[in-house]
Coordinates of C-alpha atoms and ligand atoms in Angstrom, one line a residue:
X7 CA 111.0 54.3 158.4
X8 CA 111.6 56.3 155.2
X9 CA 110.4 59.7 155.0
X10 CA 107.8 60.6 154.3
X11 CA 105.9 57.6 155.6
X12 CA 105.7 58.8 159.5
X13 CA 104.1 56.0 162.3
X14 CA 103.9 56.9 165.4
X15 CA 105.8 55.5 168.0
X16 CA 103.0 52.6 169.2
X17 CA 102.4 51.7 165.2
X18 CA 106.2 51.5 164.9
X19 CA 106.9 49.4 167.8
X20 CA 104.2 46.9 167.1
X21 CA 105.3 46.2 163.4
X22 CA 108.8 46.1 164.6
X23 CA 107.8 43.5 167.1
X24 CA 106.1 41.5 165.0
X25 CA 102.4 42.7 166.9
X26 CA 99.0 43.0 165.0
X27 CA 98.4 46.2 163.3
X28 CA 94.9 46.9 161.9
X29 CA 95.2 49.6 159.0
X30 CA 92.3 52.0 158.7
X31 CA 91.4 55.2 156.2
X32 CA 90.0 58.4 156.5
X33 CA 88.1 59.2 153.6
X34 CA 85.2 57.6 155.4
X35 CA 85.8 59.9 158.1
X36 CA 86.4 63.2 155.9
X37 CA 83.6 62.0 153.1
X38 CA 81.9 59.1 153.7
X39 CA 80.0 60.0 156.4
X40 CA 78.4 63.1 157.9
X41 CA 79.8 64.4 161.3
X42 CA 79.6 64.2 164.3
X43 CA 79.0 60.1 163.4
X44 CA 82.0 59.9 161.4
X45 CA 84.6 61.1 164.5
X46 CA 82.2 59.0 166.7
X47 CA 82.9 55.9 164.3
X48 CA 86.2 56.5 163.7
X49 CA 87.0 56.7 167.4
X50 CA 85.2 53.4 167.8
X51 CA 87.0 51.7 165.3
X52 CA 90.0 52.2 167.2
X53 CA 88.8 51.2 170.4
X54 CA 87.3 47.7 168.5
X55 CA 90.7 47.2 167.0
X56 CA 92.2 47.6 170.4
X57 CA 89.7 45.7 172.5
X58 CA 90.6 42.7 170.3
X59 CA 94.7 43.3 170.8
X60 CA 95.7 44.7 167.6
X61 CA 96.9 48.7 167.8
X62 CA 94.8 50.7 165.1
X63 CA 97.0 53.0 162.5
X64 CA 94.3 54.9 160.5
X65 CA 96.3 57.0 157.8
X66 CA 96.2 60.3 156.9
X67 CA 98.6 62.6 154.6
X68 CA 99.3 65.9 157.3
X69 CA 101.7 68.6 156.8
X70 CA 103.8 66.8 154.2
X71 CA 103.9 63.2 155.5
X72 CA 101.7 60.4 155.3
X73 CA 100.7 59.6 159.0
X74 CA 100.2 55.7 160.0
X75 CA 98.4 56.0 162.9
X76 CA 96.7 59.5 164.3
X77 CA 96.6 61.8 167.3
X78 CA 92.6 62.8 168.1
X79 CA 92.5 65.7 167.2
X80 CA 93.8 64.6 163.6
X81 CA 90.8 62.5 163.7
X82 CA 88.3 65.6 164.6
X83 CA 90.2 67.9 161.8
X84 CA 89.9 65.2 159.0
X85 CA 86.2 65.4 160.7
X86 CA 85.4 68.7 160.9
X87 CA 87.2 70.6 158.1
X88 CA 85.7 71.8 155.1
X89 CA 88.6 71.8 152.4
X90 CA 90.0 68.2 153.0
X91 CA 91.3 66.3 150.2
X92 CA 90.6 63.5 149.2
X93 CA 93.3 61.8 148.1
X94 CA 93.5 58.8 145.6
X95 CA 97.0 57.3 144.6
X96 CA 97.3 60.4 142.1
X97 CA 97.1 62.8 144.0
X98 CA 99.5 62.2 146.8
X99 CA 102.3 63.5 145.4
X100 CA 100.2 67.3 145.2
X101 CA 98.9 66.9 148.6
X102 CA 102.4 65.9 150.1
X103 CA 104.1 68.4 147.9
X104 CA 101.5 71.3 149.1
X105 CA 102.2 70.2 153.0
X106 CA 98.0 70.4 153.5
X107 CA 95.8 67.6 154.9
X108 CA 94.2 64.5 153.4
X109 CA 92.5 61.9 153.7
X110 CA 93.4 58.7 152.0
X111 CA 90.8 56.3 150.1
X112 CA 91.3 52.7 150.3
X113 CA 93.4 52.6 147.5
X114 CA 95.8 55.1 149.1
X115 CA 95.7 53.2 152.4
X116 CA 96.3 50.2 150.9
X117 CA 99.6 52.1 148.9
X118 CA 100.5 53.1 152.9
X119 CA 99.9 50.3 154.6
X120 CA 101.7 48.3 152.2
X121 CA 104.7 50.8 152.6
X122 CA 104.5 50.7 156.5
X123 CA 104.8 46.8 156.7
X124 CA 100.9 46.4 157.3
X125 CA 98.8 43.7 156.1
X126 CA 95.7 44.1 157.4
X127 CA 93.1 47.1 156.4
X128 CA 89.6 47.3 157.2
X129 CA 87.3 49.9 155.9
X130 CA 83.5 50.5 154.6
X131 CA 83.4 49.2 150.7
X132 CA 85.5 49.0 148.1
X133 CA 85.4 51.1 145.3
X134 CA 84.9 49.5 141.5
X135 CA 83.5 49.9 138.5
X136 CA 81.1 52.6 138.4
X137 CA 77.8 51.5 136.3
X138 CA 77.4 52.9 132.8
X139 CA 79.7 53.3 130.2
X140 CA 81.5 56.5 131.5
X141 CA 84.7 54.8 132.1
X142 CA 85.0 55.4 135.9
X143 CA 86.4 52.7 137.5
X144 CA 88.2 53.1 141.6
X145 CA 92.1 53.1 141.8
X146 CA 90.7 51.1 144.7
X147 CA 90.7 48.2 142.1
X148 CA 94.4 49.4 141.2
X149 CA 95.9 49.2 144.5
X150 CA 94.4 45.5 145.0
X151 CA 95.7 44.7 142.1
X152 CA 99.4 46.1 142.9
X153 CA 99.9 46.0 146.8
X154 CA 99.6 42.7 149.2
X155 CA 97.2 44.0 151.4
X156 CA 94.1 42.4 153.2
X157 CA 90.8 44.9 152.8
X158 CA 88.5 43.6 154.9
X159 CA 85.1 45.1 154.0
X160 CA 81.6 44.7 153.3
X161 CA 82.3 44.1 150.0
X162 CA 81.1 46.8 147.2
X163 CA 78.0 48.7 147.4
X164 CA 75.3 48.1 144.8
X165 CA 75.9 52.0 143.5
X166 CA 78.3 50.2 141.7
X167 CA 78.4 47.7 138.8
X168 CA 79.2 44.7 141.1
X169 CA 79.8 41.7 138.5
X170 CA 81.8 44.0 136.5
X171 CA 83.6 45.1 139.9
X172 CA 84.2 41.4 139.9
X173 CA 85.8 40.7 136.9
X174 CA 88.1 43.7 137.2
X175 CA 89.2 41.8 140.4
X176 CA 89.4 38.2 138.7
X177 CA 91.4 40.0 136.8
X178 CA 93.8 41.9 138.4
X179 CA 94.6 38.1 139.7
X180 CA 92.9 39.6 143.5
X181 CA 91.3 37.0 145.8
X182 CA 87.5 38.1 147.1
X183 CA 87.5 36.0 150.0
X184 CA 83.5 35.4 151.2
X185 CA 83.9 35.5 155.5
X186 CA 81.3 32.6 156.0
X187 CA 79.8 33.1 153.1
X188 CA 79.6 32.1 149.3
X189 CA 78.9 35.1 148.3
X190 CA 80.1 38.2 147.7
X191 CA 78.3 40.9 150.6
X192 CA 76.1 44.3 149.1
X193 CA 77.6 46.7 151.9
X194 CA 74.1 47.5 152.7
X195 CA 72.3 44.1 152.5
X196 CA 74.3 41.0 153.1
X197 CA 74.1 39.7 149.0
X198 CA 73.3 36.5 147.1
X199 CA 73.6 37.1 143.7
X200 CA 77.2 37.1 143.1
X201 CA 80.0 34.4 144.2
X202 CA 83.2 34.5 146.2
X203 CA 86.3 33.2 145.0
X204 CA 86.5 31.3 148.2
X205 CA 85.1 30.7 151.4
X206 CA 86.5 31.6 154.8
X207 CA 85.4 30.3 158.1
X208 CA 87.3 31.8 160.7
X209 CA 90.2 34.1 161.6
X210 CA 92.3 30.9 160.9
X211 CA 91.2 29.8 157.3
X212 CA 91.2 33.6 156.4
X213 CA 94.9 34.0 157.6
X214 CA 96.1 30.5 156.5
X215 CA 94.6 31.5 152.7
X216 CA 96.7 34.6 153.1
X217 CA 99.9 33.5 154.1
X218 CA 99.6 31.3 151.4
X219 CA 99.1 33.4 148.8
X220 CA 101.7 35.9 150.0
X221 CA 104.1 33.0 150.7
X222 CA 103.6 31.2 147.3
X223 CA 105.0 34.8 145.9
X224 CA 101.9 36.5 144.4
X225 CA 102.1 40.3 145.4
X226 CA 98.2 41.5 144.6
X227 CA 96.0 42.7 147.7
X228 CA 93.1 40.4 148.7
X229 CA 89.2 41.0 149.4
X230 CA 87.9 39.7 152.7
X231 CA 84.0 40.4 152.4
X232 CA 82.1 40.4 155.4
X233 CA 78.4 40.5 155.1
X234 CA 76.4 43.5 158.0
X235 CA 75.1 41.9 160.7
X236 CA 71.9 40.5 159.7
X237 CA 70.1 42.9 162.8
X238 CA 71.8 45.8 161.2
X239 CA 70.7 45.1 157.4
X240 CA 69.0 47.6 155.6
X241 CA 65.4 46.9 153.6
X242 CA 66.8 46.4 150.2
X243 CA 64.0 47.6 148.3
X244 CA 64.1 51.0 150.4
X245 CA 67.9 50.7 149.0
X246 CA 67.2 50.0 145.8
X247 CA 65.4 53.2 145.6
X248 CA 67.2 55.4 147.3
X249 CA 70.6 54.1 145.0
X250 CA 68.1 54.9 141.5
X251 CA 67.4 58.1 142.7
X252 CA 70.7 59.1 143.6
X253 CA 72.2 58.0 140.4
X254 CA 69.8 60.3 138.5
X255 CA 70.4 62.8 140.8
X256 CA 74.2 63.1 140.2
X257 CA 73.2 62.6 136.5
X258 CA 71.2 65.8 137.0
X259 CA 73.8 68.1 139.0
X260 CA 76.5 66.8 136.6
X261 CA 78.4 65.1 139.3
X262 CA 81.6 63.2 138.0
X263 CA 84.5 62.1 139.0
X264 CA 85.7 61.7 142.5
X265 CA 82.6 63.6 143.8
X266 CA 80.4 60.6 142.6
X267 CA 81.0 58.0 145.6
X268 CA 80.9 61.2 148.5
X269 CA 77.5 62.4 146.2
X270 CA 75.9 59.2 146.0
X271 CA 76.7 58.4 150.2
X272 CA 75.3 61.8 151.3
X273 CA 72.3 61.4 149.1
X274 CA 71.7 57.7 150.2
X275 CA 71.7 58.9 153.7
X276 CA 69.7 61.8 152.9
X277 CA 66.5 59.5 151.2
X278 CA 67.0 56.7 153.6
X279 CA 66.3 59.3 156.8
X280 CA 69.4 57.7 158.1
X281 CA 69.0 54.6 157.7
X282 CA 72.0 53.6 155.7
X283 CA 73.8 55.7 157.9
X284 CA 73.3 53.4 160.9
X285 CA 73.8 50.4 158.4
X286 CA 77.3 51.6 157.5
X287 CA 78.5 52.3 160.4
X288 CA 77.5 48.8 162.2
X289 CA 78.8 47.0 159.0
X290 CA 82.6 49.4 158.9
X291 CA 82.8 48.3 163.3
X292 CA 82.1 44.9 162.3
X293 CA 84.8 44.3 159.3
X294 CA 87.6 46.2 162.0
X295 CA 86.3 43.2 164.6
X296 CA 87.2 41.0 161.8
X297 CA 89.7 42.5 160.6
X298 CA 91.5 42.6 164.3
X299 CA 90.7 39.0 164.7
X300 CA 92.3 38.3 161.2
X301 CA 95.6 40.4 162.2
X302 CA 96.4 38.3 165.5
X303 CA 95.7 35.3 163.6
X304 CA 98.2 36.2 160.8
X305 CA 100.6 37.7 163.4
X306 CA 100.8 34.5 164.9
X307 CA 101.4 32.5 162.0
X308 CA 104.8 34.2 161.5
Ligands
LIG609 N1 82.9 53.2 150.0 C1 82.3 53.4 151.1 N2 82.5 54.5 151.8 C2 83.5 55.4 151.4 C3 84.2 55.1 150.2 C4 83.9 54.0 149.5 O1 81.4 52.7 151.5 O2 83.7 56.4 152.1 C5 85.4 55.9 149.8 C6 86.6 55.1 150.0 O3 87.6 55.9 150.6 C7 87.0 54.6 148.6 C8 86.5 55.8 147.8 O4 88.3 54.3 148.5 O5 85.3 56.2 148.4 C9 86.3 55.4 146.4 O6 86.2 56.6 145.6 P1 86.3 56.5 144.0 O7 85.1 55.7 143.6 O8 86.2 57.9 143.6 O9 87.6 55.8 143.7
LIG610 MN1 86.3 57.3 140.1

C-alpha cells in the first residue's frame, strides 16, 4: 500500500485475499474511556472480532504513518499516555507531519479504512451535531458523508442533538440502518423516539443493503445502529441527569471544541458511579460482534 497508510502484514493479507476485516479506532481507547478499561476493551474487541473470523485493524497515526492494525503495546501507549492526540480529519496532516502518536476519531478511521480497502468499522457512537447553537457539528458526520464505510455503532448519544444529527445525515445522502430495529439506538438506552432509514434483520439484509448501495454507485458511508443489550441498558432518567449536568458543567469550565465529547464521557462516568462506563463498554463489544458478523457476510457476497 501507499505510504503513509502502513497495515500490518495479517491486515494486508486478509484484504488482499478477499478476508473480513473489522476496522476499529482509538480515540475510544485514548479518550473515551478511563484506563485500565479502555486497554481491557480494546483488547477484547479484538479478540470478539477474531472469535467471529474477521482479523481486527484498529488504527492509529505512529511515528509518521497511519497504522491499520496495532501491535499491544500500541494499544497500552494510546492507553496510557498523557499527550495523545486526538486526531480528527484536520489534523492528520500535523500529527503525521510531527511523526508523534494519535489516535483517530471515527471520522479519521473511516478516512483510513476507506484508504486501506476496509468496509467495515465498528466503534462506540457517532459523533453529530452538538446541541445549541454553537455551530459544533462532528467531521464524523463529514466522513459519512464522503467515504463508503459501514460504522456500526450504538447510534449517537443523547449529549448530542440527535434529530438534528439526523438530518445532517438525511442529508449528506448517508443510510442509518436500524439492526432489528425501527429506530434509531441512544448509545446508552436502546431509543424510540427517532426513526431509522431502514430496517435490518440480520448479517445478511445488512450486507445485501450495502452491496447495493455501494454497487448502485453511491460513495457516502452508512450507519448501522445497534441498540445495548437490553441487560446492559442504563436507567435513562439517571442518564438524563447525569447528561444535563454535564452540559452545564462544560458550559461552566468553558469547555469547547474537541474537548466537549472526552469532557462530557468522563463526567458522565464520573456522576453515573460507573455506570455508563459498564454500559459503553458492553454496547462498543456488542456493535464489533455485529460488526464481524456483518464483514463475513459482505466478504462473502463478493
Ligand atoms: N462517541 C463515543 N465515544 C467516543 C467518541 C464518540 O461514544 O470516544 C469519540 C469518537 O472518536 C468520535 C469523537 O469520533 O469522539 C467525536 O468527537 P467530536 O465530537 O469532537 O467530533
Ligand atoms: Mn466538534
Amino acid at each position: 500500500m501507499e505510504p503513509p497508510l502502513c497495515p500490518t502484514d495479517e491486515v494486508a493479507d486478509a484484504l488482499a485475499g478477499g478476508r473480513p476485516v473489522v476496522a476499529l479506532e482509538s480515540t475510544i481507547v485514548s479518550h473515551g474511556m478511563p484506563h485500565p478499561e479502555n486497554v481491557d476493551t480494546a483488547r477484547a474487541l479484538e479478540d470478539i472480532v477474531r472469535a467471529g473470523g474477521a482479523v481486527p485493524a484498529t488504527v492509529a497515526l505512529i511515528d509518521g504513518s497511519i497504522r491499520i492494525g496495532l501491535a499491544d503495546d500500541d494499544l497500552e501507549r494510546l492507553g496510557t499516555g498523557a499527550d495523545i492526540a486526538k486526531v480528527s480529519l484536520r489534523d492528520v496532516g500535523a500529527v503525521l507531519a510531527g511523526g508523534g502518536i494519535g489516535a483517530t476519531t471515527v471520522a479519521t478511521t473511516v478516512f483510513a479504512a476507506h484508504r486501506a480497502g476496509i468496509r467495515v468499522f465498528a466503534t462506540g457512537g457517532i459523533g453529530g451535531v452538538h446541541r445549541g447553537d454553537g455551530g459544533d457539528a462532528s467531521a464524523d458526520l463529514t466522513a459519512l458523508g464522503r467515504w463508503p464505510v459501514a460504522v456500526v455503532c450504538a447510534g449517537a448519544k443523547a449529549v448530542l442533538d440527535l434529530p438534528r444529527t439526523l438530518e445532517a445525515l438525511e442529508t449528506l445522502g448517508v443510510p442509518v440502518l436500524g439492526w432489528g430495529t425501527d429506530a434509531l439506538p441512544e448509545f446508552w438506552t436502546r431509543g424510540g423516539g427517532l426513526p431509522v432509514s431502514a430496517r435490518v434483520d440480520g448479517p445478511v439484509e445488512a450486507a445485501a443493503v450495502l452491496d447495493a448501495h455501494w454497487g448502485a454507485g453511491l460513495t457516502t458511508g452508512a450507519v448501522l445502529g445497534v441498540p445495548i443489550p437490553r441487560e446492559a441498558e442504563a436507567d435513562p432518567a439517571t442518564i438524563d441527569a447525569a447528561i444535563a449536568d454535564g452540559l452545564a458543567a462544560a458550559e461552566a469550565a468553558n469547555v469547547t471544541g474537541y474537548a466537549v465529547t472526552p469532557f462530557l464521557l468522563a463526567h458522565i462516568a464520573d456522576a453515573t458511579g460507573g455506570a455508563s462506563l459498564a454500559a459503553n463498554v458492553a454496547l462498543v463489544r456488542e456493535n464489533a460482534r455485529v460488526a464481524t458478523e456483518v464483514a463475513v457476510a459482505l466478504a462473502a457476497t463478493r
